[in-house]
Amino acid sequence: MAGLDPDIESRALNLPPGERARLAQRLLASLDEGTDADNEKLWLAEAERRLDALESKSVSGIPAEQVFKDAHTKLR
């Protein structure tokens, strides 16, 4: 890993498993900052696109009962 301080890496790897897991979670979460708002905008745009398609009748919906029945059949 270029640029990583070997002392930091060594100290992190020598932590007890629970502390390493907490550190890993915090490091991963720090990479995701700001993406929640972006994802929310993308999902909203997709939901609006799908609603428009349903309202314009360019697609037809599938009743929930049928979706659940099909899913149950496939999971058997």
mmCIF file of C-alpha atoms in Angstrom:
data_model
loop_
_atom_site.group_PDB
_atom_site.id
_atom_site.type_symbol
_atom_site.label_atom_id
_atom_site.label_comp_id
_atom_site.label_asym_id
_atom_site.label_seq_id
_atom_site.Cartn_x
_atom_site.Cartn_y
_atom_site.Cartn_z
ATOM 1 C CA MET A 1 0.000 0.000 0.000
ATOM 2 C CA ALA A 2 1.768 3.084 -1.224
ATOM 3 C CA GLY A 3 1.853 5.986 1.173
ATOM 4 C CA LEU A 4 0.534 4.070 4.184
ATOM 5 C CA ASP A 5 2.599 4.584 7.304
ATOM 6 C CA PRO A 6 3.954 1.099 8.179
ATOM 7 C CA ASP A 7 3.636 1.883 11.883
ATOM 8 C CA ILE A 8 -0.080 2.690 11.540
ATOM 9 C CA GLU A 9 -0.688 -0.466 9.522
ATOM 10 C CA SER A 10 1.223 -2.616 12.011
ATOM 11 C CA ARG A 11 -0.592 -1.092 14.991
ATOM 12 C CA ALA A 12 -3.972 -1.580 13.303
ATOM 13 C CA LEU A 13 -3.235 -5.208 12.450
ATOM 14 C CA ASN A 14 -2.201 -5.897 16.042
ATOM 15 C CA LEU A 15 -5.498 -4.658 17.488
ATOM 16 C CA PRO A 16 -7.874 -7.262 18.942
ATOM 17 C CA PRO A 17 -10.422 -8.520 16.373
ATOM 18 C CA GLY A 18 -13.319 -6.464 17.752
ATOM 19 C CA GLU A 19 -11.341 -3.235 17.646
ATOM 20 C CA ARG A 20 -10.081 -4.027 14.122
ATOM 21 C CA ALA A 21 -13.698 -4.568 13.030
ATOM 22 C CA ARG A 22 -14.785 -1.235 14.534
ATOM 23 C CA LEU A 23 -11.845 0.523 12.875
ATOM 24 C CA ALA A 24 -12.657 -1.098 9.533
ATOM 25 C CA GLN A 25 -16.307 -0.007 9.811
ATOM 26 C CA ARG A 26 -15.303 3.571 10.561
ATOM 27 C CA LEU A 27 -12.799 3.645 7.712
ATOM 28 C CA LEU A 28 -15.342 2.246 5.239
ATOM 29 C CA ALA A 29 -18.028 4.642 6.453
ATOM 30 C CA SER A 30 -15.632 7.546 5.909
ATOM 31 C CA LEU A 31 -15.389 6.559 2.233
ATOM 32 C CA ASP A 32 -19.177 6.666 1.841
ATOM 33 C CA GLU A 33 -19.686 10.199 3.157
ATOM 34 C CA GLY A 34 -21.844 12.218 0.809
ATOM 35 C CA THR A 35 -23.016 9.292 -1.265
ATOM 36 C CA ASP A 36 -26.306 8.897 0.635
ATOM 37 C CA ALA A 37 -27.616 12.202 -0.705
ATOM 38 C CA ASP A 38 -26.485 11.278 -4.219
ATOM 39 C CA ASN A 39 -28.123 7.862 -3.981
ATOM 40 C CA GLU A 40 -31.343 9.387 -2.670
ATOM 41 C CA LYS A 41 -31.492 11.744 -5.672
ATOM 42 C CA LEU A 42 -30.878 8.857 -8.074
ATOM 43 C CA TRP A 43 -33.578 6.676 -6.460
ATOM 44 C CA LEU A 44 -36.060 9.561 -6.518
ATOM 45 C CA ALA A 45 -35.377 10.155 -10.210
ATOM 46 C CA GLU A 46 -35.820 6.431 -10.921
ATOM 47 C CA ALA A 47 -39.085 6.297 -8.946
ATOM 48 C CA GLU A 48 -40.402 9.316 -10.857
ATOM 49 C CA ARG A 49 -39.368 7.754 -14.193
ATOM 50 C CA ARG A 50 -41.200 4.538 -13.302
ATOM 51 C CA LEU A 51 -44.297 6.417 -12.140
ATOM 52 C CA ASP A 52 -44.354 8.401 -15.378
ATOM 53 C CA ALA A 53 -44.074 5.147 -17.358
ATOM 54 C CA LEU A 54 -46.995 3.632 -15.437
ATOM 55 C CA GLU A 55 -49.153 6.749 -15.769
ATOM 56 C CA SER A 56 -48.478 7.018 -19.509
ATOM 57 C CA LYS A 57 -49.305 3.309 -19.858
ATOM 58 C CA SER A 58 -46.006 2.676 -21.679
ATOM 59 C CA VAL A 59 -45.521 -0.159 -19.184
ATOM 60 C CA SER A 60 -47.975 -2.158 -17.122
ATOM 61 C CA GLY A 61 -47.635 -3.079 -13.515
ATOM 62 C CA ILE A 62 -47.719 -6.556 -12.028
ATOM 63 C CA PRO A 63 -50.028 -7.091 -9.039
ATOM 64 C CA ALA A 64 -48.092 -7.593 -5.804
ATOM 65 C CA GLU A 65 -49.826 -10.913 -5.184
ATOM 66 C CA GLN A 66 -48.398 -12.239 -8.453
ATOM 67 C CA VAL A 67 -44.912 -10.912 -7.691
ATOM 68 C CA PHE A 68 -44.922 -12.612 -4.271
ATOM 69 C CA LYS A 69 -46.314 -15.854 -5.718
ATOM 70 C CA ASP A 70 -43.612 -15.919 -8.417
ATOM 71 C CA ALA A 71 -40.873 -15.138 -5.878
ATOM 72 C CA HIS A 72 -42.119 -17.862 -3.531
ATOM 73 C CA THR A 73 -42.141 -20.377 -6.385
ATOM 74 C CA LYS A 74 -38.591 -19.458 -7.415
ATOM 75 C CA LEU A 75 -37.294 -19.721 -3.836
ATOM 76 C CA ARG A 76 -38.511 -23.271 -3.351
#
